[in-house]
């Protein structure tokens, strides 16, 4: 595993690359990995860099300690509000919205490895990822209303699509916490693993994706995104274009050759 240098202004983000898997670890355990100005300054560029790096074929987002991410650092937020800092009003447009766009439009799979508490924008970050795997001790809470805030970080878009309108309203309006077992039952996560097995399960999933057909994954993500707002005819047209692109890919030809040769395909990600 190679460790990428962490920007000196934000040592609270750890960036590691191993076998095509880029792992971004929020590393403010004493603050439940909440986003302060320094972490924001590091995290968004790290997402964009992962998207642009052709050697990265899968991305994992996780946290250290007992939390995945508690969302906005409210202690810092209060200090900035008391000082009349204008960054209070711009943080959604300048950080949270671009963060969610970067995750959802990244042309490679993004895994949320939810090791503990995920709240507010931290939970919404997990919901924006393509796959969600949770430790048994993980939990989710849409804590916006309890802070006198509206939903942000794409929660109003992603949450109803994951669990339905009624359950999304329940979570957003009441701030109720959902444990890992219930999260699996209602569709917030795809799998839950015992804490002792969590890291190994995340690594196995990430390695499988990193050795898969990256170009195919990118088109699948794009097709799902387009279908959210398109009608059937437009969705079918988009699928036609995506499939035409895949037909000419190296990975598709390799998959066909592997099928005929009765062997395992070796994808190169193009």
Coordinates of C-alpha atoms in Angstrom, one line a residue, residues 12-13 41 56 65 73 80 85 121 133 147-148 153 165 195 202 210-211 218 224 228 235 241 244 250 259 261:
X12 CA -7.4 15.1 9.1
X13 CA -7.7 13.3 5.7
X41 CA -10.3 21.9 1.9
X56 CA -7.7 4.5 -9.6
X65 CA -12.8 5.7 15.4
X73 CA -18.6 20.5 12.6
X80 CA -18.0 31.3 12.4
X85 CA -18.0 34.8 8.8
X121 CA -24.2 15.5 5.7
X133 CA -21.4 -1.6 3.4
X147 CA -29.9 21.8 14.3
X148 CA -32.6 24.1 12.8
X153 CA -25.8 17.2 0.6
X165 CA -40.9 9.0 0.4
X195 CA -17.4 -5.3 13.3
X202 CA -14.7 -3.8 2.5
X210 CA -11.0 -2.5 -8.9
X211 CA -10.3 -5.5 -11.1
X218 CA -19.0 4.3 -15.6
X224 CA -28.9 5.3 -13.8
X228 CA -33.7 9.5 -12.8
X235 CA -33.6 6.4 -21.0
X241 CA -25.5 5.1 -26.8
X244 CA -22.6 1.2 -28.4
X250 CA -11.3 -3.6 -24.9
X259 CA -16.5 -16.6 -22.3
X261 CA -12.3 -19.8 -23.8

